[in-house]
Amino acid sequence: MEFDIFLGVAALVIAAVLTWCILRFFFAPRRGGARATLHDGVQQATITVRGGYSPDIVTMQAGIPITLRFDRKETGECTSHVVFPDLGTDTMLPGNETTEMSLPPLPAGDYPFACGMNMVHGLLRVEGETDSATKPDDGTASTGTAIPAGTPRMSAADALLAERQEVEERRQEIRHTGMLVAIGTVLTLPVFVPMMLMLVSHSLVPSWLMNPWLQAILITPVMFYCGAPIHRVGWPALWHRSPDMNSLVALGTTAAYLYSIALCFVSELMPEGSREPYFESVGVVITLVLVGRLLEAKAREGTGKAVQSLIKLRPHVAHILDVGTPLAKDLAAGKASGDGWLDPAQSQDIDIDRVKTGDLLVIRAGERIPLDGVVLAGEASVDESMITGESVLARRGVGEPLTGATIMQQGNVVMKVTRTGEDTVLSQIIALVARAQATKAPVQRLADRIARVFVPAVIIAALWTGAIWITFGPQPKLAHALVTAVSVLIIACPCALGLATPLSVTAATGLGATNGVLVTSARALEQARDIRTVVFDKTGTITVGAIDDDADYA
């Protein structure tokens, strides 16, 4: 092995200088940011979302309401949500649209926010003195601090709309990514397969298949068309000092592609043995990363179904009595006798969103109770297992409460609506699940800190890998250095680190909700591992939801 001391020292010195530049770029204190503008008593700021948040630091004043406009100029899973874990909010950002987010006056402090995959980060900094108007309510954030009063709660309607938008965007992304994977596969295989066969025998591969210009023609569309979603996110994320897996792939494939293109034009200037292009590496890496994104999108497709399944419990239609009729007046006064209200002619069907507090509704056997209320006439047996966990039917008569979305198994009643919209028990459950999925577990904060130094560490490792191979590696030094450095960039993938905890929290809280277990926050979910004893107040909580009269309890 030939050792060139001058080349080795030069490579190590350059690596040391570049390491200092990288550390300064990523970890130097961030200055500037943007200050909000005040319009009609509301602080306003616009944040552009494209591979990162620009500006990524927004400064506000305490005690004044806030409106944030997120102008998202891209599509894809990564930045489709913005999560404020300390406020317990998770807002969907539709692709290529501007979304407004209103916040109440906040106490002074730092409020970090991040994308749904926890890879892109920003900071809302609130300065000044906190007054009584910004005192917290009874909720708690993921950090254990109280959530400021007035923080918007997601209603059932808002949750359903966000879920539908997210499902549609994810379907479009899956279709588009699947098409890119197909194109990448078709164009990469004619380059990759001959390279693999060359390792077995040169005679197995026609010489024209190894033509670098043919390989360049096949791989260039893979680089710039199939790889466009990666480059559109990776390079801006690098510029915003929030690099992720896409940044590593963009760096690695760009280095390999430019080196291979240079070989096509000036291969005679390259040292002997360093004249092999790496087009197959570009195609394979981009195609495999797209396959990973496709599988990731499909994996996340099921995590949001918990909220959707809860919303589906809500009936769409209610049978309302006209409050102006003598029958309705007698029912409201408690003077009605008989069951004349069962006559279909006495009621009409209306959309449940039009029902108001105080309206009289008729519920017949087998129907779901539309909203929360109290019985005015009739008796019924109600399946309240979705609320109480008890499979035994509950008898409900005049003056007793009814809970929306529970099922009336037997009997018919007239009920007076006492709570609608966000005040119903079902809406509060939906909001609880949505807020829980937006919070961060303590272990996730540890993952955040690791992820922020992981990508710069990988870039530095790749840099020093190349420098060491140039210094001590065999000939051709440049080829070996490039291949090993690019390999480090590509193989090291922080996506799992950033995605694992938020995906597990979302999946766990969603699965729990569909099985009747409501988790109030990611912190509570993490602390559940310390539970050693569980006390149940009734057997219905842990049974299968069906009564077996023949069971032997002896």
mmCIF file of C-alpha atoms in Angstrom, residues 230-549:
data_model
loop_
_atom_site.group_PDB
_atom_site.id
_atom_site.type_symbol
_atom_site.label_atom_id
_atom_site.label_comp_id
_atom_site.label_asym_id
_atom_site.label_seq_id
_atom_site.Cartn_x
_atom_site.Cartn_y
_atom_site.Cartn_z
ATOM 1 C CA ILE A 230 -36.071 13.712 -1.670
ATOM 2 C CA HIS A 231 -34.061 16.673 -2.966
ATOM 3 C CA ARG A 232 -36.937 19.156 -2.456
ATOM 4 C CA VAL A 233 -36.981 18.283 1.235
ATOM 5 C CA GLY A 234 -33.375 17.319 1.882
ATOM 6 C CA TRP A 235 -31.540 20.417 0.661
ATOM 7 C CA PRO A 236 -33.852 23.019 2.308
ATOM 8 C CA ALA A 237 -33.726 20.992 5.542
ATOM 9 C CA LEU A 238 -29.932 21.142 5.396
ATOM 10 C CA TRP A 239 -30.050 24.890 4.809
ATOM 11 C CA HIS A 240 -32.428 25.340 7.746
ATOM 12 C CA ARG A 241 -29.980 23.426 9.941
ATOM 13 C CA SER A 242 -32.553 20.682 10.527
ATOM 14 C CA PRO A 243 -31.104 17.906 8.344
ATOM 15 C CA ASP A 244 -32.839 14.556 8.140
ATOM 16 C CA MET A 245 -32.565 11.323 6.207
ATOM 17 C CA ASN A 246 -33.469 13.124 2.992
ATOM 18 C CA SER A 247 -30.490 15.442 3.497
ATOM 19 C CA LEU A 248 -28.111 12.494 3.802
ATOM 20 C CA VAL A 249 -29.540 10.807 0.717
ATOM 21 C CA ALA A 250 -29.436 14.070 -1.256
ATOM 22 C CA LEU A 251 -25.789 14.627 -0.302
ATOM 23 C CA GLY A 252 -24.736 11.065 -1.064
ATOM 24 C CA THR A 253 -26.531 10.630 -4.375
ATOM 25 C CA THR A 254 -25.481 14.065 -5.607
ATOM 26 C CA ALA A 255 -21.828 13.292 -4.878
ATOM 27 C CA ALA A 256 -22.042 9.921 -6.656
ATOM 28 C CA TYR A 257 -23.976 11.365 -9.623
ATOM 29 C CA LEU A 258 -21.607 14.314 -10.176
ATOM 30 C CA TYR A 259 -18.572 12.031 -9.939
ATOM 31 C CA SER A 260 -20.103 9.639 -12.484
ATOM 32 C CA ILE A 261 -21.031 12.463 -14.877
ATOM 33 C CA ALA A 262 -17.486 13.809 -14.606
ATOM 34 C CA LEU A 263 -16.199 10.372 -15.646
ATOM 35 C CA CYS A 264 -18.375 10.495 -18.770
ATOM 36 C CA PHE A 265 -16.737 13.747 -19.893
ATOM 37 C CA VAL A 266 -13.156 13.602 -18.592
ATOM 38 C CA SER A 267 -12.493 9.989 -17.666
ATOM 39 C CA GLU A 268 -8.963 10.260 -19.064
ATOM 40 C CA LEU A 269 -8.123 12.796 -16.364
ATOM 41 C CA MET A 270 -9.035 10.359 -13.613
ATOM 42 C CA PRO A 271 -6.354 8.025 -12.212
ATOM 43 C CA GLU A 272 -6.234 4.504 -13.570
ATOM 44 C CA GLY A 273 -8.642 2.314 -11.640
ATOM 45 C CA SER A 274 -10.899 5.248 -10.685
ATOM 46 C CA ARG A 275 -12.850 5.366 -13.920
ATOM 47 C CA GLU A 276 -15.883 3.325 -12.927
ATOM 48 C CA PRO A 277 -19.114 5.353 -12.641
ATOM 49 C CA TYR A 278 -21.533 4.866 -9.760
ATOM 50 C CA PHE A 279 -24.808 5.395 -11.569
ATOM 51 C CA GLU A 280 -26.186 2.092 -10.259
ATOM 52 C CA SER A 281 -25.636 3.308 -6.677
ATOM 53 C CA VAL A 282 -27.610 6.486 -7.388
ATOM 54 C CA GLY A 283 -30.523 4.563 -8.889
ATOM 55 C CA VAL A 284 -30.611 1.852 -6.238
ATOM 56 C CA VAL A 285 -30.381 4.257 -3.294
ATOM 57 C CA ILE A 286 -33.088 6.621 -4.552
ATOM 58 C CA THR A 287 -35.411 3.741 -5.481
ATOM 59 C CA LEU A 288 -34.927 2.005 -2.129
ATOM 60 C CA VAL A 289 -35.513 5.239 -0.207
ATOM 61 C CA LEU A 290 -38.737 5.736 -2.171
ATOM 62 C CA VAL A 291 -39.758 2.173 -1.315
ATOM 63 C CA GLY A 292 -39.133 3.030 2.337
ATOM 64 C CA ARG A 293 -41.269 6.155 2.072
ATOM 65 C CA LEU A 294 -44.040 4.128 0.445
ATOM 66 C CA LEU A 295 -43.990 1.530 3.239
ATOM 67 C CA GLU A 296 -43.824 4.303 5.837
ATOM 68 C CA ALA A 297 -46.879 6.048 4.368
ATOM 69 C CA LYS A 298 -48.799 2.769 4.389
ATOM 70 C CA ALA A 299 -47.738 2.131 7.997
ATOM 71 C CA ARG A 300 -49.007 5.551 9.099
ATOM 72 C CA GLU A 301 -52.237 5.070 7.169
ATOM 73 C CA GLY A 302 -53.773 3.118 10.029
ATOM 74 C CA THR A 303 -52.622 5.245 12.954
ATOM 75 C CA GLY A 304 -55.301 7.917 12.525
ATOM 76 C CA LYS A 305 -58.209 5.519 12.234
ATOM 77 C CA ALA A 306 -58.965 5.699 15.951
ATOM 78 C CA VAL A 307 -60.398 9.210 15.755
ATOM 79 C CA GLN A 308 -62.279 8.287 12.589
ATOM 80 C CA SER A 309 -63.801 5.188 14.194
ATOM 81 C CA LEU A 310 -64.933 7.242 17.191
ATOM 82 C CA ILE A 311 -66.497 9.859 14.939
ATOM 83 C CA LYS A 312 -68.383 7.143 13.053
ATOM 84 C CA LEU A 313 -70.227 6.319 16.295
ATOM 85 C CA ARG A 314 -71.998 9.665 15.967
ATOM 86 C CA PRO A 315 -75.385 9.384 14.159
ATOM 87 C CA HIS A 316 -75.963 11.695 11.222
ATOM 88 C CA VAL A 317 -79.750 12.122 11.593
ATOM 89 C CA ALA A 318 -82.077 12.855 14.528
ATOM 90 C CA HIS A 319 -85.894 12.617 14.805
ATOM 91 C CA ILE A 320 -86.993 15.999 16.164
ATOM 92 C CA LEU A 321 -90.395 17.037 17.522
ATOM 93 C CA ASP A 322 -91.668 20.485 16.657
ATOM 94 C CA VAL A 323 -91.419 22.369 19.956
ATOM 95 C CA GLY A 324 -94.405 24.542 18.962
ATOM 96 C CA THR A 325 -96.915 21.698 18.918
ATOM 97 C CA PRO A 326 -99.174 20.984 21.928
ATOM 98 C CA LEU A 327 -97.646 17.497 22.258
ATOM 99 C CA ALA A 328 -94.128 18.889 22.530
ATOM 100 C CA LYS A 329 -95.233 21.534 25.014
ATOM 101 C CA ASP A 330 -96.912 18.895 27.182
ATOM 102 C CA LEU A 331 -93.782 16.711 27.033
ATOM 103 C CA ALA A 332 -91.566 19.611 28.039
ATOM 104 C CA ALA A 333 -93.904 20.408 30.941
ATOM 105 C CA GLY A 334 -94.092 16.753 31.998
ATOM 106 C CA LYS A 335 -97.834 16.564 31.380
ATOM 107 C CA ALA A 336 -97.920 14.312 28.331
ATOM 108 C CA SER A 337 -99.654 10.965 28.561
ATOM 109 C CA GLY A 338 -99.749 8.082 26.113
ATOM 110 C CA ASP A 339 -97.306 7.390 23.319
ATOM 111 C CA GLY A 340 -98.578 9.718 20.616
ATOM 112 C CA TRP A 341 -95.021 10.914 20.097
ATOM 113 C CA LEU A 342 -94.206 7.513 18.531
ATOM 114 C CA ASP A 343 -96.297 8.474 15.482
ATOM 115 C CA PRO A 344 -93.742 9.202 12.684
ATOM 116 C CA ALA A 345 -95.945 12.063 11.559
ATOM 117 C CA GLN A 346 -95.195 13.918 14.797
ATOM 118 C CA SER A 347 -91.439 14.149 14.086
ATOM 119 C CA GLN A 348 -89.154 14.979 11.211
ATOM 120 C CA ASP A 349 -85.584 13.962 10.379
ATOM 121 C CA ILE A 350 -82.916 16.657 10.491
ATOM 122 C CA ASP A 351 -79.138 16.717 10.356
ATOM 123 C CA ILE A 352 -77.624 16.211 13.787
ATOM 124 C CA ASP A 353 -75.524 19.373 13.421
ATOM 125 C CA ARG A 354 -78.757 21.423 13.336
ATOM 126 C CA VAL A 355 -79.968 20.143 16.700
ATOM 127 C CA LYS A 356 -79.839 22.730 19.511
ATOM 128 C CA THR A 357 -79.880 22.477 23.274
ATOM 129 C CA GLY A 358 -83.500 22.125 24.466
ATOM 130 C CA ASP A 359 -84.775 20.333 21.348
ATOM 131 C CA LEU A 360 -86.930 17.234 21.829
ATOM 132 C CA LEU A 361 -85.790 14.068 20.035
ATOM 133 C CA VAL A 362 -87.486 10.715 19.558
ATOM 134 C CA ILE A 363 -85.217 7.653 19.839
ATOM 135 C CA ARG A 364 -86.547 4.254 18.848
ATOM 136 C CA ALA A 365 -85.310 0.782 19.683
ATOM 137 C CA GLY A 366 -82.111 -0.189 17.866
ATOM 138 C CA GLU A 367 -80.990 3.397 17.197
ATOM 139 C CA ARG A 368 -77.950 5.226 18.525
ATOM 140 C CA ILE A 369 -78.731 8.126 20.815
ATOM 141 C CA PRO A 370 -77.753 11.253 18.848
ATOM 142 C CA LEU A 371 -76.657 13.589 21.655
ATOM 143 C CA ASP A 372 -76.503 13.885 25.440
ATOM 144 C CA GLY A 373 -79.825 14.539 27.116
ATOM 145 C CA VAL A 374 -82.449 13.529 29.666
ATOM 146 C CA VAL A 375 -85.517 11.275 29.262
ATOM 147 C CA LEU A 376 -88.896 13.088 29.188
ATOM 148 C CA ALA A 377 -91.150 10.139 28.315
ATOM 149 C CA GLY A 378 -90.837 6.389 27.878
ATOM 150 C CA GLU A 379 -88.448 3.775 29.202
ATOM 151 C CA ALA A 380 -85.581 1.951 27.532
ATOM 152 C CA SER A 381 -82.659 -0.403 28.020
ATOM 153 C CA VAL A 382 -79.439 1.208 26.827
ATOM 154 C CA ASP A 383 -76.097 -0.367 25.929
ATOM 155 C CA GLU A 384 -73.607 2.050 27.517
ATOM 156 C CA SER A 385 -70.603 -0.268 27.274
ATOM 157 C CA MET A 386 -68.678 2.200 25.072
ATOM 158 C CA ILE A 387 -68.726 4.642 28.021
ATOM 159 C CA THR A 388 -68.812 2.482 31.122
ATOM 160 C CA GLY A 389 -67.359 -0.806 29.913
ATOM 161 C CA GLU A 390 -70.337 -2.592 31.512
ATOM 162 C CA SER A 391 -72.084 -5.069 29.199
ATOM 163 C CA VAL A 392 -75.288 -5.219 31.297
ATOM 164 C CA LEU A 393 -77.965 -2.998 29.755
ATOM 165 C CA ALA A 394 -78.820 0.125 31.775
ATOM 166 C CA ARG A 395 -82.478 0.927 32.423
ATOM 167 C CA ARG A 396 -83.345 4.553 31.738
ATOM 168 C CA GLY A 397 -86.636 6.202 32.645
ATOM 169 C CA VAL A 398 -88.106 9.690 32.985
ATOM 170 C CA GLY A 399 -85.630 12.180 34.392
ATOM 171 C CA GLU A 400 -82.580 9.951 33.866
ATOM 172 C CA PRO A 401 -79.634 10.932 31.642
ATOM 173 C CA LEU A 402 -78.755 9.546 28.225
ATOM 174 C CA THR A 403 -75.320 9.672 26.622
ATOM 175 C CA GLY A 404 -74.832 10.311 22.911
ATOM 176 C CA ALA A 405 -73.562 7.469 20.684
ATOM 177 C CA THR A 406 -74.789 4.772 23.090
ATOM 178 C CA ILE A 407 -77.278 2.247 21.681
ATOM 179 C CA MET A 408 -80.940 1.942 22.683
ATOM 180 C CA GLN A 409 -81.459 -1.819 22.619
ATOM 181 C CA GLN A 410 -85.061 -1.947 23.853
ATOM 182 C CA GLY A 411 -87.858 0.584 24.298
ATOM 183 C CA ASN A 412 -88.599 4.037 22.900
ATOM 184 C CA VAL A 413 -88.142 7.425 24.550
ATOM 185 C CA VAL A 414 -88.383 11.155 24.051
ATOM 186 C CA MET A 415 -85.307 13.008 25.244
ATOM 187 C CA LYS A 416 -84.511 16.662 25.809
ATOM 188 C CA VAL A 417 -81.083 17.613 24.469
ATOM 189 C CA THR A 418 -78.835 19.033 27.179
ATOM 190 C CA ARG A 419 -75.453 19.121 25.403
ATOM 191 C CA THR A 420 -74.459 19.498 21.768
ATOM 192 C CA GLY A 421 -71.288 19.925 19.715
ATOM 193 C CA GLU A 422 -68.038 19.985 21.633
ATOM 194 C CA ASP A 423 -69.799 19.620 25.008
ATOM 195 C CA THR A 424 -71.011 16.049 24.476
ATOM 196 C CA VAL A 425 -69.230 13.117 26.097
ATOM 197 C CA LEU A 426 -68.300 11.652 22.689
ATOM 198 C CA SER A 427 -66.799 14.943 21.482
ATOM 199 C CA GLN A 428 -64.755 15.200 24.655
ATOM 200 C CA ILE A 429 -63.443 11.653 24.132
ATOM 201 C CA ILE A 430 -62.494 12.489 20.528
ATOM 202 C CA ALA A 431 -60.760 15.684 21.637
ATOM 203 C CA LEU A 432 -58.952 13.786 24.395
ATOM 204 C CA VAL A 433 -57.605 11.227 21.911
ATOM 205 C CA ALA A 434 -56.563 13.942 19.436
ATOM 206 C CA ARG A 435 -54.754 15.911 22.163
ATOM 207 C CA ALA A 436 -53.057 12.789 23.521
ATOM 208 C CA GLN A 437 -51.671 11.996 20.063
ATOM 209 C CA ALA A 438 -50.223 15.520 19.875
ATOM 210 C CA THR A 439 -48.242 15.304 23.120
ATOM 211 C CA LYS A 440 -44.642 14.177 23.551
ATOM 212 C CA ALA A 441 -43.380 11.482 25.848
ATOM 213 C CA PRO A 442 -40.237 12.237 27.888
ATOM 214 C CA VAL A 443 -38.347 9.587 25.900
ATOM 215 C CA GLN A 444 -39.323 11.413 22.712
ATOM 216 C CA ARG A 445 -37.618 14.565 23.971
ATOM 217 C CA LEU A 446 -34.467 12.506 24.451
ATOM 218 C CA ALA A 447 -34.825 11.250 20.868
ATOM 219 C CA ASP A 448 -35.185 14.876 19.718
ATOM 220 C CA ARG A 449 -31.879 15.850 21.308
ATOM 221 C CA ILE A 450 -30.129 12.841 19.806
ATOM 222 C CA ALA A 451 -31.607 13.409 16.344
ATOM 223 C CA ARG A 452 -30.415 17.024 16.259
ATOM 224 C CA VAL A 453 -26.789 15.948 16.620
ATOM 225 C CA PHE A 454 -27.088 12.688 14.721
ATOM 226 C CA VAL A 455 -27.121 14.038 11.173
ATOM 227 C CA PRO A 456 -24.190 16.458 11.663
ATOM 228 C CA ALA A 457 -22.303 13.587 13.321
ATOM 229 C CA VAL A 458 -22.982 11.385 10.288
ATOM 230 C CA ILE A 459 -21.763 14.095 7.893
ATOM 231 C CA ILE A 460 -18.579 14.500 9.943
ATOM 232 C CA ALA A 461 -18.116 10.721 10.060
ATOM 233 C CA ALA A 462 -18.480 10.519 6.277
ATOM 234 C CA LEU A 463 -15.976 13.367 5.867
ATOM 235 C CA TRP A 464 -13.365 11.697 8.063
ATOM 236 C CA THR A 465 -14.031 8.308 6.459
ATOM 237 C CA GLY A 466 -13.139 9.787 3.075
ATOM 238 C CA ALA A 467 -10.086 11.548 4.515
ATOM 239 C CA ILE A 468 -8.779 8.361 6.137
ATOM 240 C CA TRP A 469 -9.250 6.344 2.952
ATOM 241 C CA ILE A 470 -7.433 9.007 0.947
ATOM 242 C CA THR A 471 -4.592 8.939 3.470
ATOM 243 C CA PHE A 472 -4.226 5.238 4.234
ATOM 244 C CA GLY A 473 -6.385 3.430 1.671
ATOM 245 C CA PRO A 474 -5.219 1.424 -1.349
ATOM 246 C CA GLN A 475 -5.278 2.659 -4.905
ATOM 247 C CA PRO A 476 -7.441 3.981 -6.392
ATOM 248 C CA LYS A 477 -7.636 6.199 -3.286
ATOM 249 C CA LEU A 478 -10.158 8.681 -4.638
ATOM 250 C CA ALA A 479 -12.591 6.009 -5.734
ATOM 251 C CA HIS A 480 -12.388 4.169 -2.422
ATOM 252 C CA ALA A 481 -12.728 7.421 -0.452
ATOM 253 C CA LEU A 482 -15.782 8.501 -2.431
ATOM 254 C CA VAL A 483 -17.516 5.143 -2.174
ATOM 255 C CA THR A 484 -16.946 4.793 1.564
ATOM 256 C CA ALA A 485 -17.954 8.399 2.342
ATOM 257 C CA VAL A 486 -21.123 8.150 0.261
ATOM 258 C CA SER A 487 -21.917 4.785 1.896
ATOM 259 C CA VAL A 488 -21.739 6.352 5.372
ATOM 260 C CA LEU A 489 -24.089 9.156 4.303
ATOM 261 C CA ILE A 490 -26.625 6.783 2.793
ATOM 262 C CA ILE A 491 -26.613 3.922 5.302
ATOM 263 C CA ALA A 492 -26.960 6.132 8.406
ATOM 264 C CA CYS A 493 -30.680 6.843 8.561
ATOM 265 C CA PRO A 494 -32.090 8.978 11.386
ATOM 266 C CA CYS A 495 -35.646 8.613 10.144
ATOM 267 C CA ALA A 496 -36.360 5.642 12.409
ATOM 268 C CA LEU A 497 -35.012 7.575 15.391
ATOM 269 C CA GLY A 498 -37.282 10.546 14.755
ATOM 270 C CA LEU A 499 -40.307 8.558 13.630
ATOM 271 C CA ALA A 500 -40.393 5.667 16.093
ATOM 272 C CA THR A 501 -41.639 7.469 19.207
ATOM 273 C CA PRO A 502 -44.328 9.711 17.640
ATOM 274 C CA LEU A 503 -45.610 6.813 15.532
ATOM 275 C CA SER A 504 -45.741 4.504 18.562
ATOM 276 C CA VAL A 505 -47.580 7.140 20.650
ATOM 277 C CA THR A 506 -50.108 7.748 17.872
ATOM 278 C CA ALA A 507 -50.653 4.035 17.298
ATOM 279 C CA ALA A 508 -50.905 3.214 21.012
ATOM 280 C CA THR A 509 -53.358 5.976 21.909
ATOM 281 C CA GLY A 510 -55.442 5.228 18.824
ATOM 282 C CA LEU A 511 -55.567 1.483 19.465
ATOM 283 C CA GLY A 512 -56.383 2.101 23.103
ATOM 284 C CA ALA A 513 -59.250 4.428 22.225
ATOM 285 C CA THR A 514 -60.845 1.885 19.888
ATOM 286 C CA ASN A 515 -60.708 -0.661 22.730
ATOM 287 C CA GLY A 516 -62.121 1.659 25.371
ATOM 288 C CA VAL A 517 -58.823 2.670 27.000
ATOM 289 C CA LEU A 518 -58.346 6.447 26.927
ATOM 290 C CA VAL A 519 -54.803 7.765 27.385
ATOM 291 C CA THR A 520 -54.640 11.418 28.418
ATOM 292 C CA SER A 521 -51.075 12.118 27.223
ATOM 293 C CA ALA A 522 -47.891 10.530 25.933
ATOM 294 C CA ARG A 523 -46.335 11.087 29.377
ATOM 295 C CA ALA A 524 -49.094 9.012 30.987
ATOM 296 C CA LEU A 525 -48.573 6.295 28.373
ATOM 297 C CA GLU A 526 -44.844 6.121 29.110
ATOM 298 C CA GLN A 527 -45.395 6.113 32.870
ATOM 299 C CA ALA A 528 -47.826 3.202 32.504
ATOM 300 C CA ARG A 529 -44.830 0.885 32.332
ATOM 301 C CA ASP A 530 -44.399 1.410 36.085
ATOM 302 C CA ILE A 531 -47.918 0.168 36.896
ATOM 303 C CA ARG A 532 -47.815 -2.978 39.009
ATOM 304 C CA THR A 533 -51.414 -3.232 40.278
ATOM 305 C CA VAL A 534 -54.702 -2.418 38.523
ATOM 306 C CA VAL A 535 -57.945 -2.175 40.512
ATOM 307 C CA PHE A 536 -61.232 -2.593 38.599
ATOM 308 C CA ASP A 537 -64.492 -1.404 40.089
ATOM 309 C CA LYS A 538 -66.668 -3.775 38.057
ATOM 310 C CA THR A 539 -66.236 -6.975 36.091
ATOM 311 C CA GLY A 540 -67.700 -5.435 32.945
ATOM 312 C CA THR A 541 -64.494 -3.510 32.437
ATOM 313 C CA ILE A 542 -62.453 -6.637 31.778
ATOM 314 C CA THR A 543 -64.978 -9.029 30.260
ATOM 315 C CA VAL A 544 -65.711 -9.648 26.586
ATOM 316 C CA GLY A 545 -68.913 -7.602 26.588
ATOM 317 C CA ALA A 546 -71.369 -10.514 26.527
ATOM 318 C CA ILE A 547 -73.280 -12.203 29.341
ATOM 319 C CA ASP A 548 -73.004 -15.977 29.690
ATOM 320 C CA ASP A 549 -75.865 -17.226 31.872
#
